[in-house]
PDB file of C-alpha atoms in Angstrom:
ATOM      1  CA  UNK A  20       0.000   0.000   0.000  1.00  0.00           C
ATOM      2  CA  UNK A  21       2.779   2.318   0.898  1.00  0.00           C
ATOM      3  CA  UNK A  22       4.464   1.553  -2.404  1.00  0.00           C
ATOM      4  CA  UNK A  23       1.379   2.484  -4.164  1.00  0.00           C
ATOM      5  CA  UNK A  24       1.139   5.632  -3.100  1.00  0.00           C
ATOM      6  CA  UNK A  25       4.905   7.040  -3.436  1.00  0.00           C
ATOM      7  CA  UNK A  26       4.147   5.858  -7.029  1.00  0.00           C
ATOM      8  CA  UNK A  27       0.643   7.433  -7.275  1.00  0.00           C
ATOM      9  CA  UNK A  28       2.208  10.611  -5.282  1.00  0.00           C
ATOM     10  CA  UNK A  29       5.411  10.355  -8.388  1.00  0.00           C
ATOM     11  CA  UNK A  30       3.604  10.207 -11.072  1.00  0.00           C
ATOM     12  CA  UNK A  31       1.122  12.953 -10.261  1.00  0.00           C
ATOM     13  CA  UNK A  32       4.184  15.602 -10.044  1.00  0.00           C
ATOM     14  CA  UNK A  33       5.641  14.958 -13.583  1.00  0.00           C
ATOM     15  CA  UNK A  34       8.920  17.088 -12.890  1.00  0.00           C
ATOM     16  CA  UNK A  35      10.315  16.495 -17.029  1.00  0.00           C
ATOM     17  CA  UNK A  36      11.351  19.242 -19.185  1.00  0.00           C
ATOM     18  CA  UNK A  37       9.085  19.555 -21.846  1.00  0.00           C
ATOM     19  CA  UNK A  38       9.030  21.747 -25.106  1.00  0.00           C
ATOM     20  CA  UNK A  39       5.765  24.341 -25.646  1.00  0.00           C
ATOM     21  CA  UNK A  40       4.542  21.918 -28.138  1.00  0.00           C
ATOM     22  CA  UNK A  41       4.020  19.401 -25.359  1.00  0.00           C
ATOM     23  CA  UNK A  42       2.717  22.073 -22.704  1.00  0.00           C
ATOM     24  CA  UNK A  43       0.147  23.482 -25.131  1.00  0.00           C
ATOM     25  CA  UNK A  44      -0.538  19.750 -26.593  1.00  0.00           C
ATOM     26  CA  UNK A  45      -0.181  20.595 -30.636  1.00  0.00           C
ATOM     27  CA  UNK A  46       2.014  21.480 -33.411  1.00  0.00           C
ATOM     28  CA  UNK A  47       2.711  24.704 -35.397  1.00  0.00           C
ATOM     29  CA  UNK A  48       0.796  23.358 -39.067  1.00  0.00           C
ATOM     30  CA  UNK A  49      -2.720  22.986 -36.654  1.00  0.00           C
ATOM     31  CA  UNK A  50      -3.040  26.283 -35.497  1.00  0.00           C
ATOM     32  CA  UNK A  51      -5.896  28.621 -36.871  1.00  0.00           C
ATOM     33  CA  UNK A  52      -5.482  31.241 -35.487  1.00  0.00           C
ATOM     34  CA  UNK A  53      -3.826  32.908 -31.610  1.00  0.00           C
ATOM     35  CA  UNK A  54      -4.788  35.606 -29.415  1.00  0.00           C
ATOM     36  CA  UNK A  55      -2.624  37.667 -27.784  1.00  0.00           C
ATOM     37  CA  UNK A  56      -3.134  40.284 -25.005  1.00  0.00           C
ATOM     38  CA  UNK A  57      -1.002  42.608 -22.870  1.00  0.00           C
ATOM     39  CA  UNK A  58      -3.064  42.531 -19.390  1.00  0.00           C
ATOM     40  CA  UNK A  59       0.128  44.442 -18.202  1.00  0.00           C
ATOM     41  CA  UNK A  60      -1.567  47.882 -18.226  1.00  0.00           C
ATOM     42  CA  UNK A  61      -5.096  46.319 -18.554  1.00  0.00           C
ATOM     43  CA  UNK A  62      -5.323  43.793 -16.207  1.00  0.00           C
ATOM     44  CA  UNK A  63      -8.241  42.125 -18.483  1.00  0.00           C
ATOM     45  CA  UNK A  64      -8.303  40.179 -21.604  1.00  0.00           C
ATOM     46  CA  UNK A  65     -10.536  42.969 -23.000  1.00  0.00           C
ATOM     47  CA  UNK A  66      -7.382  44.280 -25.288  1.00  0.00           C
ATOM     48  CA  UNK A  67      -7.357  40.852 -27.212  1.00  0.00           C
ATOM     49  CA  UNK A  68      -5.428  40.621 -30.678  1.00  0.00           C
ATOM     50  CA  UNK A  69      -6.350  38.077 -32.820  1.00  0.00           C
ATOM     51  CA  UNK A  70      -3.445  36.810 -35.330  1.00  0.00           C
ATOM     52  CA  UNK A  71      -4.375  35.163 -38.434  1.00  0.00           C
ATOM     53  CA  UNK A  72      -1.364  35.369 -40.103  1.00  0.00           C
ATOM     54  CA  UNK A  73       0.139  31.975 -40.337  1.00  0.00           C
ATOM     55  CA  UNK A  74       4.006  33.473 -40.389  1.00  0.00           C
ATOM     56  CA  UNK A  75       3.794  36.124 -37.289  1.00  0.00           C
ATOM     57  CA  UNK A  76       1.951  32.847 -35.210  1.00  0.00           C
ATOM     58  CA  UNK A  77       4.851  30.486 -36.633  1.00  0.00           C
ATOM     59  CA  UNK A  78       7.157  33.723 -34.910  1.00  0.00           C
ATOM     60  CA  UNK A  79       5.794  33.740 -31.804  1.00  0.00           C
ATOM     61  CA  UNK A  80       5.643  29.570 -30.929  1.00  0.00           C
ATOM     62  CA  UNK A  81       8.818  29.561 -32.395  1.00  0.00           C
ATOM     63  CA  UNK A  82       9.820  32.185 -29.573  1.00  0.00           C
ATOM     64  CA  UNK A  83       8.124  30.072 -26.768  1.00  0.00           C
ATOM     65  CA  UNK A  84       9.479  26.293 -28.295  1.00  0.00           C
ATOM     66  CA  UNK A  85      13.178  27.662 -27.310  1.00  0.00           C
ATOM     67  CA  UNK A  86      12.480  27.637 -23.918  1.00  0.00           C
ATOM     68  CA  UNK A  87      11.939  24.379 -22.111  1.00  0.00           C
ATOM     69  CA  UNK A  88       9.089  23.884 -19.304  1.00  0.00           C
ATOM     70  CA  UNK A  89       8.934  22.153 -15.635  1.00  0.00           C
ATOM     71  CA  UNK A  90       6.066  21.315 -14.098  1.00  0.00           C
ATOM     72  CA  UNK A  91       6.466  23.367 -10.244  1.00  0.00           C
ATOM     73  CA  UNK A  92       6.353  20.629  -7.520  1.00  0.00           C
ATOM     74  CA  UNK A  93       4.161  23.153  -5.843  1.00  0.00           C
ATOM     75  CA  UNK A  94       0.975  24.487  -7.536  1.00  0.00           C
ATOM     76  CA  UNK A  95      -0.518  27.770  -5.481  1.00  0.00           C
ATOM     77  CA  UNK A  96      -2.087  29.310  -8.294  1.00  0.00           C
ATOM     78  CA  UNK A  97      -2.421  32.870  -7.723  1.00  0.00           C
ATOM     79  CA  UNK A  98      -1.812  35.142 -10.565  1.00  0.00           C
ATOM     80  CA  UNK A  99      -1.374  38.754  -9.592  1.00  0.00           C
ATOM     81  CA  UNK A 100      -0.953  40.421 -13.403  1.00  0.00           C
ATOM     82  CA  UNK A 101       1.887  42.791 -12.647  1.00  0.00           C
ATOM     83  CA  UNK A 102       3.560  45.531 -14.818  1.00  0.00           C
ATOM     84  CA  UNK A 103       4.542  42.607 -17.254  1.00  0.00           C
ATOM     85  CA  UNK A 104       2.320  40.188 -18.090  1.00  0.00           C
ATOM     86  CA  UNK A 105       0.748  38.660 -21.056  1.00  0.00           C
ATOM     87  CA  UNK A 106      -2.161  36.683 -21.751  1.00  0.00           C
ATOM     88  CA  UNK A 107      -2.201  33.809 -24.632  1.00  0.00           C
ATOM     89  CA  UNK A 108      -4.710  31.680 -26.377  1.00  0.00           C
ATOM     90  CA  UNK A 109      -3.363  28.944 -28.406  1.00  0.00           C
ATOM     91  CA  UNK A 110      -4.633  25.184 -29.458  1.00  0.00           C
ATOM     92  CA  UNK A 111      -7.589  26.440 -27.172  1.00  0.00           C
ATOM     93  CA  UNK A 112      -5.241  26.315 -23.862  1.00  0.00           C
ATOM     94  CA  UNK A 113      -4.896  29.660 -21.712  1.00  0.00           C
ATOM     95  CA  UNK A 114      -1.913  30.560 -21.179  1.00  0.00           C
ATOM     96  CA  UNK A 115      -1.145  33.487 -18.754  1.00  0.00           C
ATOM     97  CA  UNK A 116       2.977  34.919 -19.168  1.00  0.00           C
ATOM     98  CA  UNK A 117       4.261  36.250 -16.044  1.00  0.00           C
ATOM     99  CA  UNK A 118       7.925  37.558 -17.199  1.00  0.00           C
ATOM    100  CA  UNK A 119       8.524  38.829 -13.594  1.00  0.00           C
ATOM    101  CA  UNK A 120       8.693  35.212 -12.068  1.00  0.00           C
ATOM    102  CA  UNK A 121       9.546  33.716 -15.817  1.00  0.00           C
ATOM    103  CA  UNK A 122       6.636  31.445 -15.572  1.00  0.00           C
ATOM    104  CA  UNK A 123       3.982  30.092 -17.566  1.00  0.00           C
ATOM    105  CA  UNK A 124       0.601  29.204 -15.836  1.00  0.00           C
ATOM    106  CA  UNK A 125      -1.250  26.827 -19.078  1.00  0.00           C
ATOM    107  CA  UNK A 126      -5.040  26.175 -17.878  1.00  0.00           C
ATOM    108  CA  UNK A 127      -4.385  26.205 -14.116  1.00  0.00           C
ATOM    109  CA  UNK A 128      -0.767  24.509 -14.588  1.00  0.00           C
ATOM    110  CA  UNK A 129       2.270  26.697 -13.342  1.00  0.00           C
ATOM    111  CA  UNK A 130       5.699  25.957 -15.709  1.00  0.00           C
ATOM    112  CA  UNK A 131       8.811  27.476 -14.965  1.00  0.00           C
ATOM    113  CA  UNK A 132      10.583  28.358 -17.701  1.00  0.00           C
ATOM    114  CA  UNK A 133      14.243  27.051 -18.110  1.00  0.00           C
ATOM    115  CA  UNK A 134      16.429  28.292 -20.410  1.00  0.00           C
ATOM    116  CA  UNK A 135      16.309  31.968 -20.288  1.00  0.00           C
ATOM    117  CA  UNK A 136      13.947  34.443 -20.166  1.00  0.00           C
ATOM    118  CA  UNK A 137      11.074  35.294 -21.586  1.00  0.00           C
ATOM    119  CA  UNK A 138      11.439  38.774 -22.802  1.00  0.00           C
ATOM    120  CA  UNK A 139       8.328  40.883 -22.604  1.00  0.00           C
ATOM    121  CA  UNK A 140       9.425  43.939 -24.360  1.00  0.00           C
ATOM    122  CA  UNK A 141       9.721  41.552 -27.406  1.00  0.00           C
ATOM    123  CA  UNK A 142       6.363  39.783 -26.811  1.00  0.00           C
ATOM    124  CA  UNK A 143       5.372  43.861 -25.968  1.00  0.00           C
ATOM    125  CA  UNK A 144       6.379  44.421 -29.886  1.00  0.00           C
ATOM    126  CA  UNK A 145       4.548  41.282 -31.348  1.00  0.00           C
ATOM    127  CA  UNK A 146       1.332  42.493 -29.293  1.00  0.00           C
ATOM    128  CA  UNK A 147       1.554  46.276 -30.749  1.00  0.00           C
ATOM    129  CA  UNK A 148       2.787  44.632 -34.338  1.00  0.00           C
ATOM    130  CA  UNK A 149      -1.123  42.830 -34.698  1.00  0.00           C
ATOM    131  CA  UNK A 150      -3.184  44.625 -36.979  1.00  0.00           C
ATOM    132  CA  UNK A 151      -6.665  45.035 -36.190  1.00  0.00           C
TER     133      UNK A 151
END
């Protein structure tokens, strides 16, 4: 019984790296469209931009697939949008970008990001690049 549950307990964490392809669950040729919103100054999702373009959404999961993702061991979700922080919809999961912390939170799930740093002056310029 004990056994059973330091395997139940193991499994449930899931501490492996994983690319954004496997943290968002699909791959760049299925995506229709993303949106893309700076809740920095907002803190809503009211100021959504919608990208159609197939090359600017191939630019910005290409930005996010350099990185590599970890599951955090511990999960207290509280997302205070700060001074830097972007909001993403892609392959219908939610993704909230906190730069500040350089995490991810993907439908409830916090990722930290390993690799570097997400830069959200860059992700600042995609957002005011979107036509409307």
């Amino acid at each position: 019984m004990l056994c059973m549950t330091i395997i139940i307990g193991f499994n449930a964490y899931d501490g492996r790296v994983k690319n954004f392809y496997e943290v968002v669950g699909g791959e760049p040729e299925e995506i229709p469209f993303t949106l893309l919103t700076d809740i920095s100054s907002t803190n809503t999702t009211d100021d959504s931009k919608v990208v159609f373009d197939f090359d600017q959404i191939r630019e910005i999961v290409s930005y996010f697939n350099q990185f590599q993702y970890q599951k955090m061991k511990e999960q207290h979700l509280t997302l205070v949008p700060s001074n830097q922080t972007m909001y993403l919809n892609i392959f219908e999961s939610e993704i909230f970008i906190d730069t500040n912390k350089n995490e991810i939170i993907v439908d409830t799930i916090i990722y930290e990001v390993l690799g570097g740093n997400i830069d959200y002056h860059w992700l600042k310029e995609i957002y005011d690049s979107i036509e409307e």
